[in-house]
PDB file of C-alpha atoms and ligand atoms in Angstrom:
ATOM      1  CA  MET M 161      -2.138  11.642  -3.000  1.00 65.00           C
ATOM      2  CA  HIS M 162      -0.986  14.173  -0.561  1.00 82.00           C
ATOM      3  CA  VAL M 163       0.900  16.680  -2.351  1.00 92.00           C
ATOM      4  CA  SER M 164       3.166  19.240  -0.047  1.00 97.00           C
ATOM      5  CA  PRO M 165       4.674  21.681  -2.274  1.00 98.00           C
ATOM      6  CA  PHE M 166       8.032  22.728  -0.700  1.00 98.00           C
ATOM      7  CA  ASP M 167       9.527  26.162  -1.782  1.00 98.00           C
ATOM      8  CA  ASN M 168      13.651  25.841  -1.320  1.00 98.00           C
ATOM      9  CA  PHE M 169      14.463  29.291  -0.854  1.00 98.00           C
ATOM     10  CA  MET M 170      12.429  32.672   0.359  1.00 98.00           C
ATOM     11  CA  HIS M 171      12.861  35.319   2.174  1.00 98.00           C
ATOM     12  CA  ILE M 172       9.917  36.840   4.454  1.00 98.00           C
ATOM     13  CA  ARG M 173      10.232  40.189   5.979  1.00 97.00           C
ATOM     14  CA  PRO M 174       8.298  42.258   8.354  1.00 96.00           C
ATOM     15  CA  GLU M 175       9.032  45.134   6.156  1.00 96.00           C
ATOM     16  CA  GLY M 176       7.863  43.354   3.031  1.00 97.00           C
ATOM     17  CA  HIS M 177       4.645  41.750   2.470  1.00 97.00           C
ATOM     18  CA  PHE M 178       5.263  39.398   5.475  1.00 98.00           C
ATOM     19  CA  LEU M 179       2.190  36.996   6.346  1.00 98.00           C
ATOM     20  CA  GLU M 180       0.629  38.069   3.583  1.00 98.00           C
ATOM     21  CA  ALA M 181       3.150  36.752   1.288  1.00 98.00           C
ATOM     22  CA  VAL M 182       2.926  33.330   3.470  1.00 98.00           C
ATOM     23  CA  LYS M 183      -0.872  33.395   3.240  1.00 98.00           C
ATOM     24  CA  SER M 184      -0.708  33.668  -0.759  1.00 98.00           C
ATOM     25  CA  PHE M 185       1.841  30.992  -0.519  1.00 98.00           C
ATOM     26  CA  LYS M 186      -0.298  28.562   1.542  1.00 98.00           C
ATOM     27  CA  ASN M 187      -3.678  29.427  -0.259  1.00 98.00           C
ATOM     28  CA  ALA M 188      -2.259  28.180  -3.474  1.00 98.00           C
ATOM     29  CA  GLY M 189      -1.547  24.740  -1.733  1.00 98.00           C
ATOM     30  CA  GLY M 190       2.089  25.447  -0.132  1.00 98.00           C
ATOM     31  CA  ALA M 191       2.969  23.329   2.653  1.00 98.00           C
ATOM     32  CA  SER M 192       6.547  24.169   3.676  1.00 98.00           C
ATOM     33  CA  PHE M 193       9.462  26.426   2.764  1.00 98.00           C
ATOM     34  CA  ASN M 194      13.017  27.407   3.485  1.00 98.00           C
ATOM     35  CA  LEU M 195      13.243  30.659   5.099  1.00 98.00           C
ATOM     36  CA  VAL M 196      16.414  32.470   4.813  1.00 98.00           C
ATOM     37  CA  ASN M 197      17.360  35.495   6.483  1.00 97.00           C
ATOM     38  CA  PHE M 198      17.523  38.555   3.914  1.00 96.00           C
ATOM     39  CA  PRO M 199      20.471  40.833   3.340  1.00 91.00           C
ATOM     40  CA  GLU M 200      19.273  43.673   5.377  1.00 83.00           C
ATOM     41  CA  GLY M 201      21.394  47.009   4.244  1.00 80.00           C
ATOM     42  CA  THR M 202      21.485  47.800   7.756  1.00 85.00           C
ATOM     43  CA  TYR M 203      24.675  46.841   9.658  1.00 87.00           C
ATOM     44  CA  GLY M 204      24.623  47.735  13.439  1.00 88.00           C
ATOM     45  CA  LYS M 205      27.057  46.723  15.842  1.00 88.00           C
ATOM     46  CA  ASN M 206      25.797  43.461  16.553  1.00 94.00           C
ATOM     47  CA  HIS M 207      24.658  42.963  12.838  1.00 96.00           C
ATOM     48  CA  TYR M 208      24.288  39.073  12.937  1.00 97.00           C
ATOM     49  CA  ILE M 209      22.782  38.722  16.334  1.00 97.00           C
ATOM     50  CA  ASP M 210      19.964  41.131  15.281  1.00 96.00           C
ATOM     51  CA  LEU M 211      19.498  39.565  11.736  1.00 97.00           C
ATOM     52  CA  TYR M 212      19.121  36.206  13.024  1.00 98.00           C
ATOM     53  CA  GLU M 213      16.984  36.836  16.211  1.00 98.00           C
ATOM     54  CA  LYS M 214      14.826  38.833  13.506  1.00 97.00           C
ATOM     55  CA  THR M 215      14.726  35.921  11.066  1.00 98.00           C
ATOM     56  CA  LEU M 216      13.761  33.625  14.298  1.00 98.00           C
ATOM     57  CA  ARG M 217      10.697  35.884  15.184  1.00 98.00           C
ATOM     58  CA  VAL M 218       9.648  35.878  11.591  1.00 98.00           C
ATOM     59  CA  GLY M 219      10.163  31.893  11.782  1.00 98.00           C
ATOM     60  CA  LYS M 220       7.933  31.818  14.964  1.00 98.00           C
ATOM     61  CA  SER M 221       4.955  33.813  13.103  1.00 98.00           C
ATOM     62  CA  ILE M 222       4.971  31.700  10.067  1.00 98.00           C
ATOM     63  CA  ARG M 223       5.093  28.444  12.082  1.00 98.00           C
ATOM     64  CA  ASN M 224       1.683  29.759  13.848  1.00 98.00           C
ATOM     65  CA  LEU M 225       0.320  30.016  10.186  1.00 98.00           C
ATOM     66  CA  GLY M 226       0.574  26.344   9.962  1.00 97.00           C
ATOM     67  CA  ILE M 227       3.162  26.452   7.664  1.00 98.00           C
ATOM     68  CA  ASN M 228       6.152  23.692   8.573  1.00 98.00           C
ATOM     69  CA  ILE M 229       9.699  25.867   7.851  1.00 98.00           C
ATOM     70  CA  ILE M 230      13.541  25.532   7.111  1.00 98.00           C
ATOM     71  CA  ILE M 231      15.431  27.945   8.879  1.00 98.00           C
ATOM     72  CA  THR M 232      18.469  29.009   7.233  1.00 98.00           C
ATOM     73  CA  LEU M 233      20.818  31.704   8.896  1.00 98.00           C
ATOM     74  CA  GLY M 234      24.229  33.165   7.665  1.00 98.00           C
ATOM     75  CA  PRO M 235      26.159  35.938   6.348  1.00 98.00           C
ATOM     76  CA  TYR M 236      25.300  37.039   3.000  1.00 97.00           C
ATOM     77  CA  PRO M 237      28.263  37.120   0.337  1.00 96.00           C
ATOM     78  CA  ALA M 238      28.054  40.636  -0.377  1.00 96.00           C
ATOM     79  CA  ASP M 239      28.036  41.948   3.207  1.00 96.00           C
ATOM     80  CA  TYR M 240      31.993  41.796   2.516  1.00 97.00           C
ATOM     81  CA  LEU M 241      31.671  45.090   0.655  1.00 96.00           C
ATOM     82  CA  HIS M 242      29.667  46.662   3.703  1.00 95.00           C
ATOM     83  CA  PHE M 243      32.224  45.567   6.337  1.00 96.00           C
ATOM     84  CA  GLN M 244      34.974  46.966   4.110  1.00 95.00           C
ATOM     85  CA  GLN M 245      33.229  50.170   3.594  1.00 94.00           C
ATOM     86  CA  LYS M 246      33.152  50.367   7.577  1.00 94.00           C
ATOM     87  CA  GLU M 247      37.005  49.834   7.638  1.00 96.00           C
ATOM     88  CA  LEU M 248      36.137  46.465   9.524  1.00 96.00           C
ATOM     89  CA  ASN M 249      38.084  42.962   8.410  1.00 97.00           C
ATOM     90  CA  PRO M 250      35.233  41.203   6.262  1.00 97.00           C
ATOM     91  CA  VAL M 251      36.714  37.873   6.814  1.00 98.00           C
ATOM     92  CA  ASP M 252      36.538  38.018  10.620  1.00 98.00           C
ATOM     93  CA  GLU M 253      33.121  39.736  10.737  1.00 97.00           C
ATOM     94  CA  MET M 254      31.681  37.242   8.377  1.00 98.00           C
ATOM     95  CA  LYS M 255      33.358  34.190   9.910  1.00 98.00           C
ATOM     96  CA  ASN M 256      31.813  35.584  13.524  1.00 98.00           C
ATOM     97  CA  GLY M 257      28.390  35.344  11.648  1.00 98.00           C
ATOM     98  CA  ILE M 258      29.006  31.701  10.844  1.00 98.00           C
ATOM     99  CA  ASP M 259      30.018  31.088  14.733  1.00 98.00           C
ATOM    100  CA  ILE M 260      26.479  32.830  15.683  1.00 98.00           C
ATOM    101  CA  ALA M 261      24.666  31.103  13.142  1.00 98.00           C
ATOM    102  CA  VAL M 262      26.003  27.519  13.665  1.00 98.00           C
ATOM    103  CA  LYS M 263      25.317  27.915  17.481  1.00 98.00           C
ATOM    104  CA  LEU M 264      21.666  28.901  17.193  1.00 98.00           C
ATOM    105  CA  ILE M 265      21.600  25.742  14.543  1.00 98.00           C
ATOM    106  CA  ASN M 266      23.380  23.568  17.458  1.00 98.00           C
ATOM    107  CA  ASP M 267      20.682  24.963  19.808  1.00 98.00           C
ATOM    108  CA  GLY M 268      18.114  23.544  17.443  1.00 98.00           C
ATOM    109  CA  ARG M 269      16.750  27.200  16.864  1.00 98.00           C
ATOM    110  CA  ALA M 270      17.331  26.943  12.992  1.00 98.00           C
ATOM    111  CA  ASP M 271      18.425  24.295  10.366  1.00 98.00           C
ATOM    112  CA  ALA M 272      20.711  25.190   7.748  1.00 98.00           C
ATOM    113  CA  LEU M 273      23.868  27.516   7.108  1.00 98.00           C
ATOM    114  CA  GLY M 274      23.522  29.989   4.291  1.00 97.00           C
ATOM    115  CA  GLU M 275      23.732  31.955   1.854  1.00 97.00           C
ATOM    116  CA  ILE M 276      27.356  31.246   1.731  1.00 97.00           C
ATOM    117  CA  GLY M 277      29.673  31.688  -0.995  1.00 96.00           C
ATOM    118  CA  TYR M 278      30.592  34.175  -3.867  1.00 94.00           C
ATOM    119  CA  PRO M 279      28.986  37.489  -4.717  1.00 92.00           C
ATOM    120  CA  HIS M 280      26.920  36.777  -7.779  1.00 91.00           C
ATOM    121  CA  PHE M 281      28.554  40.083  -9.357  1.00 91.00           C
ATOM    122  CA  ASN M 282      32.229  40.741 -10.529  1.00 91.00           C
ATOM    123  CA  VAL M 283      34.414  41.748  -8.018  1.00 93.00           C
ATOM    124  CA  ASP M 284      38.303  42.124  -7.461  1.00 95.00           C
ATOM    125  CA  ASN M 285      39.963  39.268  -7.244  1.00 96.00           C
ATOM    126  CA  TYR M 286      41.126  39.242  -3.832  1.00 97.00           C
ATOM    127  CA  ILE M 287      37.695  39.652  -2.669  1.00 97.00           C
ATOM    128  CA  TYR M 288      36.549  36.208  -4.684  1.00 96.00           C
ATOM    129  CA  GLU M 289      39.442  34.832  -2.830  1.00 97.00           C
ATOM    130  CA  ASP M 290      38.692  35.728   0.484  1.00 97.00           C
ATOM    131  CA  SER M 291      35.018  34.590   0.293  1.00 97.00           C
ATOM    132  CA  GLU M 292      36.449  31.358  -0.906  1.00 97.00           C
ATOM    133  CA  LYS M 293      38.074  31.272   2.607  1.00 98.00           C
ATOM    134  CA  ILE M 294      34.911  32.204   4.240  1.00 98.00           C
ATOM    135  CA  MET M 295      33.220  29.569   2.238  1.00 98.00           C
ATOM    136  CA  ILE M 296      35.821  27.008   3.251  1.00 98.00           C
ATOM    137  CA  TYR M 297      35.372  28.021   6.935  1.00 98.00           C
ATOM    138  CA  ALA M 298      31.830  27.364   6.730  1.00 98.00           C
ATOM    139  CA  MET M 299      32.465  24.116   5.167  1.00 98.00           C
ATOM    140  CA  GLU M 300      34.532  22.918   8.052  1.00 98.00           C
ATOM    141  CA  LYS M 301      31.782  24.162  10.325  1.00 98.00           C
ATOM    142  CA  CYS M 302      28.940  22.201   8.601  1.00 98.00           C
ATOM    143  CA  ARG M 303      31.472  19.186   8.739  1.00 98.00           C
ATOM    144  CA  ASP M 304      32.026  19.371  12.525  1.00 98.00           C
ATOM    145  CA  TYR M 305      28.173  19.932  13.112  1.00 98.00           C
ATOM    146  CA  ASP M 306      26.729  18.275  10.345  1.00 98.00           C
ATOM    147  CA  ILE M 307      24.775  21.114   8.894  1.00 98.00           C
ATOM    148  CA  PRO M 308      23.218  21.683   5.633  1.00 98.00           C
ATOM    149  CA  LEU M 309      25.254  24.083   3.443  1.00 98.00           C
ATOM    150  CA  ILE M 310      23.237  26.524   1.033  1.00 98.00           C
ATOM    151  CA  MET M 311      25.366  28.226  -1.481  1.00 98.00           C
ATOM    152  CA  HIS M 312      24.994  31.656  -2.996  1.00 97.00           C
ATOM    153  CA  THR M 313      27.207  32.032  -6.011  1.00 96.00           C
ATOM    154  CA  GLU M 314      27.681  33.527  -9.591  1.00 95.00           C
ATOM    155  CA  ASP M 315      26.285  31.531 -12.263  1.00 96.00           C
ATOM    156  CA  MET M 316      28.394  28.723 -12.806  1.00 96.00           C
ATOM    157  CA  ASP M 317      29.631  26.509 -15.780  1.00 96.00           C
ATOM    158  CA  GLN M 318      31.427  22.892 -15.589  1.00 97.00           C
ATOM    159  CA  ASN M 319      34.676  24.234 -14.115  1.00 97.00           C
ATOM    160  CA  LYS M 320      33.216  26.442 -11.477  1.00 97.00           C
ATOM    161  CA  TYR M 321      31.081  23.486 -10.285  1.00 97.00           C
ATOM    162  CA  LYS M 322      33.707  21.046 -10.487  1.00 97.00           C
ATOM    163  CA  LYS M 323      35.667  23.837  -8.307  1.00 97.00           C
ATOM    164  CA  LEU M 324      32.994  23.754  -5.677  1.00 97.00           C
ATOM    165  CA  GLU M 325      32.241  20.066  -5.542  1.00 98.00           C
ATOM    166  CA  ASN M 326      36.148  19.779  -5.362  1.00 98.00           C
ATOM    167  CA  LEU M 327      36.316  22.034  -2.264  1.00 98.00           C
ATOM    168  CA  ALA M 328      33.057  20.207  -1.034  1.00 98.00           C
ATOM    169  CA  ARG M 329      34.614  16.771  -1.066  1.00 98.00           C
ATOM    170  CA  LYS M 330      38.090  18.051   0.500  1.00 98.00           C
ATOM    171  CA  TYR M 331      36.409  20.390   3.382  1.00 98.00           C
ATOM    172  CA  TYR M 332      32.818  18.460   4.093  1.00 98.00           C
ATOM    173  CA  ARG M 333      30.543  16.350   1.809  1.00 97.00           C
ATOM    174  CA  THR M 334      29.077  16.845  -1.655  1.00 97.00           C
ATOM    175  CA  ASP M 335      25.671  15.422  -0.618  1.00 96.00           C
ATOM    176  CA  ARG M 336      25.346  18.075   2.028  1.00 97.00           C
ATOM    177  CA  VAL M 337      26.147  21.152  -0.021  1.00 98.00           C
ATOM    178  CA  LEU M 338      23.135  22.841  -2.168  1.00 98.00           C
ATOM    179  CA  LYS M 339      23.583  25.508  -4.909  1.00 98.00           C
ATOM    180  CA  HIS M 340      20.576  28.327  -5.023  1.00 98.00           C
ATOM    181  CA  HIS M 341      19.242  29.872  -7.683  1.00 98.00           C
ATOM    182  CA  ALA M 342      20.873  27.444 -10.088  1.00 97.00           C
ATOM    183  CA  ASN M 343      19.979  27.318 -13.746  1.00 97.00           C
ATOM    184  CA  PRO M 344      18.359  24.295 -15.459  1.00 97.00           C
ATOM    185  CA  GLN M 345      21.342  23.887 -17.917  1.00 97.00           C
ATOM    186  CA  ASP M 346      23.270  23.164 -14.679  1.00 98.00           C
ATOM    187  CA  LEU M 347      21.588  19.850 -14.360  1.00 98.00           C
ATOM    188  CA  SER M 348      23.457  18.832 -17.586  1.00 96.00           C
ATOM    189  CA  ILE M 349      26.709  19.002 -16.081  1.00 96.00           C
ATOM    190  CA  ASP M 350      28.187  15.949 -14.708  1.00 92.00           C
ATOM    191  CA  ASN M 351      28.226  16.991 -10.939  1.00 95.00           C
ATOM    192  CA  SER M 352      27.327  15.975  -7.154  1.00 95.00           C
ATOM    193  CA  ILE M 353      26.153  19.199  -5.981  1.00 97.00           C
ATOM    194  CA  LEU M 354      22.638  19.561  -5.385  1.00 98.00           C
ATOM    195  CA  LYS M 355      20.783  22.461  -7.472  1.00 98.00           C
ATOM    196  CA  SER M 356      17.713  23.995  -6.533  1.00 98.00           C
ATOM    197  CA  LEU M 357      16.044  25.820  -9.528  1.00 98.00           C
ATOM    198  CA  VAL M 358      14.381  29.048  -9.918  1.00 98.00           C
ATOM    199  CA  ALA M 359      10.280  27.716 -10.594  1.00 98.00           C
ATOM    200  CA  SER M 360       9.338  29.490 -13.716  1.00 98.00           C
ATOM    201  CA  ARG M 361       7.378  27.386 -15.997  1.00 98.00           C
ATOM    202  CA  GLN M 362      10.204  26.601 -18.433  1.00 98.00           C
ATOM    203  CA  ASN M 363      12.781  25.907 -15.491  1.00 98.00           C
ATOM    204  CA  THR M 364      10.512  23.443 -13.807  1.00 98.00           C
ATOM    205  CA  ARG M 365       9.856  21.490 -17.154  1.00 98.00           C
ATOM    206  CA  ALA M 366      13.809  21.733 -18.168  1.00 98.00           C
ATOM    207  CA  GLY M 367      13.829  20.315 -14.419  1.00 98.00           C
ATOM    208  CA  VAL M 368      11.728  17.557 -14.683  1.00 98.00           C
ATOM    209  CA  GLU M 369      12.367  16.132 -18.118  1.00 97.00           C
ATOM    210  CA  SER M 370      16.283  16.264 -17.134  1.00 97.00           C
ATOM    211  CA  LYS M 371      15.420  13.420 -14.661  1.00 96.00           C
ATOM    212  CA  LYS M 372      18.151  14.478 -12.424  1.00 97.00           C
ATOM    213  CA  ASP M 373      17.596  15.382  -8.653  1.00 97.00           C
ATOM    214  CA  PHE M 374      16.729  18.886  -8.189  1.00 98.00           C
ATOM    215  CA  LEU M 375      14.602  21.107  -6.022  1.00 98.00           C
ATOM    216  CA  LEU M 376      12.295  24.326  -6.639  1.00 98.00           C
ATOM    217  CA  GLU M 377      12.444  28.019  -4.955  1.00 98.00           C
ATOM    218  CA  SER M 378      10.952  31.308  -5.744  1.00 98.00           C
ATOM    219  CA  ASP M 379      13.964  33.214  -4.424  1.00 98.00           C
ATOM    220  CA  TYR M 380      11.138  35.368  -3.310  1.00 98.00           C
ATOM    221  CA  THR M 381      12.964  38.741  -1.628  1.00 97.00           C
ATOM    222  CA  ASP M 382       9.406  40.331  -0.182  1.00 97.00           C
ATOM    223  CA  GLN M 383      10.467  43.722  -1.116  1.00 96.00           C
ATOM    224  CA  ILE M 384       7.645  46.297  -1.163  1.00 95.00           C
ATOM    225  CA  GLU M 385       9.408  48.524  -3.909  1.00 94.00           C
ATOM    226  CA  LYS M 386      10.281  45.127  -6.043  1.00 94.00           C
ATOM    227  CA  PRO M 387       7.071  43.235  -5.796  1.00 90.00           C
ATOM    228  CA  ASP M 388       7.015  39.431  -6.907  1.00 94.00           C
ATOM    229  CA  LYS M 389      10.933  39.420  -7.247  1.00 96.00           C
ATOM    230  CA  VAL M 390      12.562  37.013  -8.097  1.00 97.00           C
ATOM    231  CA  ILE M 391       9.124  35.370  -8.760  1.00 98.00           C
ATOM    232  CA  PRO M 392       6.087  35.463  -6.612  1.00 98.00           C
ATOM    233  CA  PRO M 393       5.570  33.674  -3.431  1.00 98.00           C
ATOM    234  CA  TYR M 394       3.105  31.267  -4.831  1.00 98.00           C
ATOM    235  CA  SER M 395       4.794  29.881  -7.936  1.00 98.00           C
ATOM    236  CA  VAL M 396       6.016  26.586  -6.177  1.00 98.00           C
ATOM    237  CA  PRO M 397       2.618  25.489  -5.524  1.00 98.00           C
ATOM    238  CA  LYS M 398       1.562  26.497  -8.331  1.00 98.00           C
ATOM    239  CA  ARG M 399       4.339  24.461 -10.756  1.00 98.00           C
ATOM    240  CA  ALA M 400       2.994  21.248  -8.531  1.00 98.00           C
ATOM    241  CA  GLU M 401      -0.531  21.998 -10.305  1.00 98.00           C
ATOM    242  CA  MET M 402       1.553  22.418 -13.639  1.00 98.00           C
ATOM    243  CA  ILE M 403       3.445  19.017 -13.103  1.00 98.00           C
ATOM    244  CA  LYS M 404       0.220  17.417 -12.330  1.00 97.00           C
ATOM    245  CA  ASN M 405      -1.609  18.314 -15.388  1.00 97.00           C
ATOM    246  CA  ILE M 406       1.252  17.704 -17.487  1.00 97.00           C
ATOM    247  CA  TYR M 407       3.181  14.224 -16.665  1.00 98.00           C
ATOM    248  CA  ASP M 408       1.703  11.015 -16.073  1.00 97.00           C
ATOM    249  CA  ASN M 409       4.097   9.907 -13.456  1.00 97.00           C
ATOM    250  CA  TYR M 410       3.572  13.017 -11.502  1.00 97.00           C
ATOM    251  CA  GLU M 411       3.140  11.664  -8.111  1.00 97.00           C
ATOM    252  CA  ASP M 412       6.753  10.104  -8.112  1.00 97.00           C
ATOM    253  CA  ILE M 413       7.702  13.247  -9.501  1.00 98.00           C
ATOM    254  CA  LEU M 414       6.183  15.452  -6.784  1.00 98.00           C
ATOM    255  CA  PHE M 415       7.137  13.169  -4.017  1.00 97.00           C
ATOM    256  CA  ARG M 416      10.682  13.300  -5.116  1.00 98.00           C
ATOM    257  CA  ILE M 417      11.066  17.227  -5.298  1.00 98.00           C
ATOM    258  CA  PHE M 418       8.774  18.059  -2.439  1.00 98.00           C
ATOM    259  CA  ASN M 419       9.511  14.922   0.025  1.00 98.00           C
ATOM    260  CA  GLU M 420      12.456  12.494  -0.580  1.00 98.00           C
ATOM    261  CA  ILE M 421      14.904  14.941  -1.584  1.00 98.00           C
ATOM    262  CA  PRO M 422      14.560  17.851   0.515  1.00 98.00           C
ATOM    263  CA  TYR M 423      14.405  14.970   3.368  1.00 98.00           C
ATOM    264  CA  LYS M 424      17.630  13.605   2.354  1.00 98.00           C
ATOM    265  CA  PHE M 425      18.939  17.042   2.573  1.00 98.00           C
ATOM    266  CA  TYR M 426      17.436  18.875   5.684  1.00 98.00           C
ATOM    267  CA  LYS M 427      16.971  15.374   7.435  1.00 97.00           C
ATOM    268  CA  LYS M 428      13.415  16.972   9.053  1.00 97.00           C
ATOM    269  CA  ASP M 429      10.592  14.669   9.757  1.00 97.00           C
ATOM    270  CA  PHE M 430       7.925  16.949   8.367  1.00 96.00           C
ATOM    271  CA  PHE M 431       9.230  15.951   4.883  1.00 97.00           C
ATOM    272  CA  LEU M 432       8.057  12.750   5.220  1.00 93.00           C
ATOM    273  CA  GLU M 433       4.673  13.324   6.847  1.00 85.00           C
TER     274      GLU M 433
HETATM  275 ZN1  LIG C 230      20.734  34.148  -3.090  1.00 73.66          ZN
END
């Protein structure tokens, strides 16, 4: 059986280990990943255009190495604070960032919108509420153009998942919304939002044993000053080996998390090749 490990969330940066990180993913057996723009701390006049174009250039270099990728573009929830500091209207700026990303996706240059949602640290109530307005705007845009939506949020309990599910149902569809950096215990919550787990050994085992649908990600941030954060770029292909060594029905498990579920969510043919 041909195993094609898919990492559902990676940042790759020319300022980081860049293609060396991709090679270490590939050498471990990795086949494809979701490349997400990195929230750079620099905010120029055309922030989102510059950021997205940079990500698309990185994407081209990655494809040249024979790796299939999904490209995810969008404003990062904590961008809010930067625009605020610059005395710009964060909601307008970030909606504009969504519009630019949606246009690139509709032009066929990228695949998904993200990471959208709430800051993962405590913020004033009005910022949380504004973030929700931006998120709803993103859901509506994704609904209009049938785009997969990748969420970045704080750790969520049952009530928060319920709320997110209700918003997705009202403004989009629950099966087109995914929570990245989810915790394995989230899988025991009765909720239809797809979860992507950070692929530690423990999380991967918990995910498999839950028998629920999930994806695996390294959430690799490719920062020289924070090496191997969140976990190293070769983690997901290593976990594929681990699954193969532990579970008799590994073929079904791997096909589900690397092919079937990603195909259902992203609708890209390479998942079925
Ligand atoms: Zn994130």
